[in-house]
mmCIF file of N, CA and C in Angstrom:
data_model
loop_
_atom_site.group_PDB
_atom_site.id
_atom_site.type_symbol
_atom_site.label_atom_id
_atom_site.label_comp_id
_atom_site.label_asym_id
_atom_site.label_seq_id
_atom_site.Cartn_x
_atom_site.Cartn_y
_atom_site.Cartn_z
ATOM 1 N N MET A 22 85.807 9.282 177.031
ATOM 2 C CA MET A 22 84.495 9.912 176.883
ATOM 3 C C MET A 22 83.548 8.876 176.237
ATOM 4 N N ASP A 23 82.467 8.597 176.902
ATOM 5 C CA ASP A 23 81.520 7.666 176.499
ATOM 6 C C ASP A 23 80.284 8.391 175.800
ATOM 7 N N GLU A 24 80.256 8.258 174.412
ATOM 8 C CA GLU A 24 79.161 8.934 173.764
ATOM 9 C C GLU A 24 78.182 7.910 173.192
ATOM 10 N N GLY A 25 78.197 6.751 173.634
ATOM 11 C CA GLY A 25 77.507 5.681 173.148
ATOM 12 C C GLY A 25 76.133 5.573 173.773
ATOM 13 N N ASN A 26 75.404 4.504 173.579
ATOM 14 C CA ASN A 26 74.072 4.378 174.064
ATOM 15 C C ASN A 26 73.995 4.442 175.671
ATOM 16 N N GLY A 27 75.132 4.033 176.231
ATOM 17 C CA GLY A 27 75.111 4.076 177.727
ATOM 18 C C GLY A 27 74.986 5.458 178.399
ATOM 19 N N SER A 28 75.359 6.428 177.593
ATOM 20 C CA SER A 28 75.331 7.800 178.177
ATOM 21 C C SER A 28 73.921 8.319 178.169
ATOM 22 N N GLU A 29 73.064 7.755 177.370
ATOM 23 C CA GLU A 29 71.638 8.247 177.375
ATOM 24 C C GLU A 29 71.049 7.927 178.752
ATOM 25 N N LYS A 30 71.270 6.740 179.311
ATOM 26 C CA LYS A 30 70.743 6.442 180.628
ATOM 27 C C LYS A 30 71.324 7.164 181.791
ATOM 28 N N GLU A 31 72.516 7.755 181.584
ATOM 29 C CA GLU A 31 73.239 8.367 182.761
ATOM 30 C C GLU A 31 72.887 9.931 182.596
ATOM 31 N N GLN A 32 72.037 10.443 181.706
ATOM 32 C CA GLN A 32 71.775 11.832 181.578
ATOM 33 C C GLN A 32 71.040 12.272 182.788
ATOM 34 N N LYS A 33 71.472 13.437 183.228
ATOM 35 C CA LYS A 33 70.968 14.033 184.339
ATOM 36 C C LYS A 33 69.592 14.631 183.997
ATOM 37 N N PRO A 34 68.540 14.508 184.759
ATOM 38 C CA PRO A 34 67.157 15.108 184.404
ATOM 39 C C PRO A 34 67.466 16.710 184.118
ATOM 40 N N ILE A 35 66.841 17.209 183.217
ATOM 41 C CA ILE A 35 66.966 18.636 182.795
ATOM 42 C C ILE A 35 66.660 19.538 183.956
ATOM 43 N N ASP A 36 65.526 19.248 184.706
ATOM 44 C CA ASP A 36 65.019 20.143 185.758
ATOM 45 C C ASP A 36 65.980 20.026 186.982
ATOM 46 N N GLN A 37 66.942 19.161 186.997
ATOM 47 C CA GLN A 37 67.890 19.098 188.056
ATOM 48 C C GLN A 37 69.264 19.623 187.682
ATOM 49 N N MET A 38 69.371 20.164 186.457
ATOM 50 C CA MET A 38 70.611 20.749 186.030
ATOM 51 C C MET A 38 70.700 22.254 186.325
ATOM 52 N N THR A 39 71.910 22.778 186.587
ATOM 53 C CA THR A 39 72.111 24.182 186.581
ATOM 54 C C THR A 39 72.082 24.731 185.184
ATOM 55 N N PHE A 40 71.959 26.025 185.196
ATOM 56 C CA PHE A 40 71.968 26.675 183.794
ATOM 57 C C PHE A 40 73.150 26.290 182.940
ATOM 58 N N GLU A 41 74.363 26.368 183.680
ATOM 59 C CA GLU A 41 75.646 25.930 182.983
ATOM 60 C C GLU A 41 75.622 24.625 182.553
ATOM 61 N N GLU A 42 75.206 23.613 183.380
ATOM 62 C CA GLU A 42 75.125 22.237 182.876
ATOM 63 C C GLU A 42 74.182 22.051 181.752
ATOM 64 N N ALA A 43 73.048 22.749 181.725
ATOM 65 C CA ALA A 43 72.031 22.624 180.640
ATOM 66 C C ALA A 43 72.613 23.203 179.281
ATOM 67 N N LEU A 44 73.388 24.339 179.501
ATOM 68 C CA LEU A 44 73.957 24.989 178.274
ATOM 69 C C LEU A 44 75.027 23.990 177.744
ATOM 70 N N ALA A 45 75.926 23.551 178.574
ATOM 71 C CA ALA A 45 77.056 22.530 178.121
ATOM 72 C C ALA A 45 76.341 21.273 177.515
ATOM 73 N N ALA A 46 75.193 20.801 178.051
ATOM 74 C CA ALA A 46 74.563 19.688 177.378
ATOM 75 C C ALA A 46 74.095 20.021 175.998
ATOM 76 N N LEU A 47 73.482 21.258 175.967
ATOM 77 C CA LEU A 47 73.034 21.677 174.684
ATOM 78 C C LEU A 47 74.028 21.743 173.681
ATOM 79 N N GLY A 48 75.203 22.229 174.092
ATOM 80 C CA GLY A 48 76.362 22.309 173.176
ATOM 81 C C GLY A 48 76.819 20.909 172.727
ATOM 82 N N GLU A 49 76.768 19.873 173.598
ATOM 83 C CA GLU A 49 77.075 18.477 173.272
ATOM 84 C C GLU A 49 75.975 18.022 172.157
ATOM 85 N N VAL A 50 74.764 18.342 172.371
ATOM 86 C CA VAL A 50 73.745 17.896 171.400
ATOM 87 C C VAL A 50 74.012 18.505 170.038
ATOM 88 N N VAL A 51 74.355 19.814 170.009
ATOM 89 C CA VAL A 51 74.616 20.373 168.749
ATOM 90 C C VAL A 51 75.754 19.729 168.052
ATOM 91 N N ASN A 52 76.885 19.577 168.775
ATOM 92 C CA ASN A 52 78.047 18.874 168.294
ATOM 93 C C ASN A 52 77.726 17.532 167.678
ATOM 94 N N ARG A 53 76.924 16.646 168.328
ATOM 95 C CA ARG A 53 76.619 15.366 167.968
ATOM 96 C C ARG A 53 75.913 15.390 166.653
ATOM 97 N N LEU A 54 74.901 16.369 166.535
ATOM 98 C CA LEU A 54 74.018 16.562 165.348
ATOM 99 C C LEU A 54 74.888 17.051 164.181
ATOM 100 N N GLU A 55 75.737 17.984 164.475
ATOM 101 C CA GLU A 55 76.614 18.490 163.337
ATOM 102 C C GLU A 55 77.523 17.426 162.815
ATOM 103 N N ARG A 56 77.998 16.559 163.667
ATOM 104 C CA ARG A 56 78.894 15.536 163.169
ATOM 105 C C ARG A 56 78.247 14.737 162.048
ATOM 106 N N GLY A 57 76.972 14.455 162.197
ATOM 107 C CA GLY A 57 76.166 13.743 161.180
ATOM 108 C C GLY A 57 76.422 12.286 161.170
ATOM 109 N N ASP A 58 77.055 11.743 162.258
ATOM 110 C CA ASP A 58 77.341 10.259 162.280
ATOM 111 C C ASP A 58 76.374 9.497 163.183
ATOM 112 N N VAL A 59 75.258 10.167 163.506
ATOM 113 C CA VAL A 59 74.274 9.504 164.391
ATOM 114 C C VAL A 59 73.101 8.922 163.583
ATOM 115 N N PRO A 60 72.703 7.678 163.850
ATOM 116 C CA PRO A 60 71.549 7.226 163.211
ATOM 117 C C PRO A 60 70.356 8.025 163.219
ATOM 118 N N LEU A 61 69.462 8.004 162.325
ATOM 119 C CA LEU A 61 68.247 8.877 162.199
ATOM 120 C C LEU A 61 67.517 8.855 163.515
ATOM 121 N N ASP A 62 67.068 7.692 164.000
ATOM 122 C CA ASP A 62 66.190 7.605 165.168
ATOM 123 C C ASP A 62 66.900 8.255 166.399
ATOM 124 N N GLU A 63 68.118 7.936 166.607
ATOM 125 C CA GLU A 63 68.930 8.668 167.604
ATOM 126 C C GLU A 63 68.960 10.096 167.481
ATOM 127 N N SER A 64 69.177 10.531 166.204
ATOM 128 C CA SER A 64 69.201 12.048 165.883
ATOM 129 C C SER A 64 67.994 12.728 166.380
ATOM 130 N N ILE A 65 66.883 11.997 166.136
ATOM 131 C CA ILE A 65 65.396 12.641 166.546
ATOM 132 C C ILE A 65 65.504 12.771 168.009
ATOM 133 N N ALA A 66 65.817 11.676 168.646
ATOM 134 C CA ALA A 66 65.792 11.731 170.174
ATOM 135 C C ALA A 66 66.829 12.803 170.688
ATOM 136 N N ILE A 67 68.007 12.921 170.020
ATOM 137 C CA ILE A 67 68.928 13.880 170.560
ATOM 138 C C ILE A 67 68.444 15.397 170.219
ATOM 139 N N TYR A 68 67.785 15.585 169.109
ATOM 140 C CA TYR A 68 67.204 16.812 168.830
ATOM 141 C C TYR A 68 66.012 17.230 169.793
ATOM 142 N N GLU A 69 65.242 16.176 170.127
ATOM 143 C CA GLU A 69 64.079 16.443 171.111
ATOM 144 C C GLU A 69 64.731 16.854 172.523
ATOM 145 N N ARG A 70 65.757 16.218 172.851
ATOM 146 C CA ARG A 70 66.331 16.530 174.212
ATOM 147 C C ARG A 70 67.032 17.904 174.080
ATOM 148 N N GLY A 71 67.555 18.182 172.901
ATOM 149 C CA GLY A 71 68.188 19.562 172.647
ATOM 150 C C GLY A 71 67.169 20.732 172.820
ATOM 151 N N GLU A 72 65.945 20.455 172.273
ATOM 152 C CA GLU A 72 64.921 21.410 172.360
ATOM 153 C C GLU A 72 64.459 21.639 173.797
ATOM 154 N N LEU A 73 64.388 20.558 174.562
ATOM 155 C CA LEU A 73 64.088 20.737 175.947
ATOM 156 C C LEU A 73 65.094 21.448 176.746
ATOM 157 N N LEU A 74 66.385 21.137 176.404
ATOM 158 C CA LEU A 74 67.455 21.933 177.031
ATOM 159 C C LEU A 74 67.420 23.455 176.681
ATOM 160 N N ARG A 75 67.224 23.782 175.343
ATOM 161 C CA ARG A 75 67.080 25.036 174.891
ATOM 162 C C ARG A 75 65.975 25.855 175.639
ATOM 163 N N ALA A 76 64.746 25.215 175.813
ATOM 164 C CA ALA A 76 63.673 25.745 176.458
ATOM 165 C C ALA A 76 63.939 26.103 177.931
ATOM 166 N N ALA A 77 64.637 25.088 178.694
ATOM 167 C CA ALA A 77 64.995 25.269 179.981
ATOM 168 C C ALA A 77 66.010 26.405 180.157
ATOM 169 N N CYS A 78 66.960 26.572 179.326
ATOM 170 C CA CYS A 78 67.888 27.605 179.278
ATOM 171 C C CYS A 78 67.200 28.944 179.030
ATOM 172 N N GLN A 79 66.397 28.970 178.045
ATOM 173 C CA GLN A 79 65.602 30.291 177.894
ATOM 174 C C GLN A 79 64.827 30.689 178.975
ATOM 175 N N LYS A 80 64.074 29.697 179.607
ATOM 176 C CA LYS A 80 63.231 29.971 180.768
ATOM 177 C C LYS A 80 64.161 30.619 181.825
ATOM 178 N N ARG A 81 65.212 30.070 182.219
ATOM 179 C CA ARG A 81 66.048 30.574 183.177
ATOM 180 C C ARG A 81 66.650 31.968 182.845
ATOM 181 N N LEU A 82 66.972 32.139 181.621
ATOM 182 C CA LEU A 82 67.442 33.522 181.121
ATOM 183 C C LEU A 82 66.282 34.530 181.310
ATOM 184 N N ASP A 83 65.124 34.178 180.914
ATOM 185 C CA ASP A 83 63.965 35.081 181.037
ATOM 186 C C ASP A 83 63.678 35.465 182.496
ATOM 187 N N SER A 84 63.806 34.502 183.303
ATOM 188 C CA SER A 84 63.604 34.640 184.720
ATOM 189 C C SER A 84 64.767 35.614 185.316
ATOM 190 N N ALA A 85 65.942 35.417 185.005
ATOM 191 C CA ALA A 85 67.043 36.324 185.426
ATOM 192 C C ALA A 85 66.902 37.711 184.897
ATOM 193 N N GLN A 86 66.445 37.883 183.676
ATOM 194 C CA GLN A 86 66.272 39.150 183.079
ATOM 195 C C GLN A 86 65.064 39.810 183.767
ATOM 196 N N ALA A 87 64.029 39.105 184.195
ATOM 197 C CA ALA A 87 62.926 39.679 184.887
ATOM 198 C C ALA A 87 63.301 40.256 186.276
ATOM 199 N N ARG A 88 64.213 39.510 186.949
ATOM 200 C CA ARG A 88 64.662 39.791 188.273
ATOM 201 C C ARG A 88 65.576 41.023 188.130
ATOM 202 N N ILE A 89 66.444 41.171 187.197
ATOM 203 C CA ILE A 89 67.269 42.277 186.961
ATOM 204 C C ILE A 89 66.444 43.561 186.674
ATOM 205 N N GLU A 90 65.326 43.370 185.922
ATOM 206 C CA GLU A 90 64.480 44.510 185.603
ATOM 207 C C GLU A 90 63.721 45.010 186.786
ATOM 208 N N LYS A 91 63.552 44.194 187.789
ATOM 209 C CA LYS A 91 62.885 44.521 189.013
ATOM 210 C C LYS A 91 63.664 45.256 190.112
ATOM 211 N N ILE A 92 64.952 45.538 189.779
ATOM 212 C CA ILE A 92 65.828 46.251 190.782
ATOM 213 C C ILE A 92 65.256 47.672 190.903
ATOM 214 N N VAL A 93 65.055 47.955 192.157
ATOM 215 C CA VAL A 93 64.453 49.190 192.514
ATOM 216 C C VAL A 93 65.494 50.265 192.728
ATOM 217 N N ALA A 94 65.296 51.382 192.009
ATOM 218 C CA ALA A 94 66.223 52.522 192.135
ATOM 219 C C ALA A 94 65.803 53.586 193.142
ATOM 220 N N GLY A 95 66.629 54.042 194.006
ATOM 221 C CA GLY A 95 66.367 55.120 195.013
ATOM 222 C C GLY A 95 66.273 56.471 194.300
ATOM 223 N N ALA A 96 66.129 57.494 195.136
ATOM 224 C CA ALA A 96 65.897 58.889 194.662
ATOM 225 C C ALA A 96 67.083 59.299 193.944
ATOM 226 N N ASP A 97 68.296 58.804 194.315
ATOM 227 C CA ASP A 97 69.552 59.316 193.701
ATOM 228 C C ASP A 97 69.808 58.508 192.431
ATOM 229 N N GLY A 98 68.951 57.462 192.090
ATOM 230 C CA GLY A 98 69.163 56.748 190.954
ATOM 231 C C GLY A 98 70.028 55.476 191.171
ATOM 232 N N ASN A 99 70.532 55.202 192.261
ATOM 233 C CA ASN A 99 71.207 54.033 192.624
ATOM 234 C C ASN A 99 70.351 52.933 193.101
ATOM 235 N N PRO A 100 70.687 51.707 192.755
ATOM 236 C CA PRO A 100 69.909 50.548 193.302
ATOM 237 C C PRO A 100 69.737 50.503 194.739
ATOM 238 N N THR A 101 68.545 50.312 195.209
ATOM 239 C CA THR A 101 68.333 50.330 196.637
ATOM 240 C C THR A 101 67.823 48.766 197.095
ATOM 241 N N GLY A 102 67.565 48.028 196.232
ATOM 242 C CA GLY A 102 67.166 46.603 196.437
ATOM 243 C C GLY A 102 66.388 45.991 195.301
ATOM 244 N N THR A 103 65.559 44.991 195.503
ATOM 245 C CA THR A 103 64.766 44.414 194.494
ATOM 246 C C THR A 103 63.360 44.341 194.981
ATOM 247 N N ALA A 104 62.426 44.373 193.896
ATOM 248 C CA ALA A 104 60.987 44.272 194.208
ATOM 249 C C ALA A 104 60.651 42.788 193.753
ATOM 250 N N PRO A 105 59.620 42.281 194.456
ATOM 251 C CA PRO A 105 59.144 40.909 194.087
ATOM 252 C C PRO A 105 58.619 40.884 192.607
ATOM 253 N N LEU A 106 58.771 39.798 191.918
ATOM 254 C CA LEU A 106 58.350 39.709 190.479
ATOM 255 C C LEU A 106 56.794 39.779 190.374
ATOM 256 N N ASP A 107 56.231 39.502 191.396
ATOM 257 C CA ASP A 107 54.686 39.522 191.254
ATOM 258 C C ASP A 107 54.107 40.997 191.478
ATOM 259 N N GLY A 108 55.030 41.944 191.722
ATOM 260 C CA GLY A 108 54.554 43.319 191.841
ATOM 261 C C GLY A 108 54.156 43.677 193.240
ATOM 262 N N GLY A 109 54.335 42.696 194.177
ATOM 263 C CA GLY A 109 53.851 43.000 195.554
ATOM 264 C C GLY A 109 54.964 43.890 196.213
ATOM 265 N N SER A 110 54.641 44.275 197.507
ATOM 266 C CA SER A 110 55.596 45.266 198.188
ATOM 267 C C SER A 110 56.463 44.470 199.135
#
């Protein structure tokens, strides 16, 4: 496992990550920062990436929650489909 400076160049862009990849990368950021053996400047860069990862994960969770809340219930109370998020028909 390479956790040195070379891994910084190999990082996948956050907007190309799945939710699961972003969450795992965020976990790695937390682990590296908790170890406390990273130089200050690198810690700041790692923290900034962690914040971007956190925001991306939160955005995806919010989107998923909105989709779930838009499930349309039929007259019997059972789900019949979904409605567009924009409120259209």
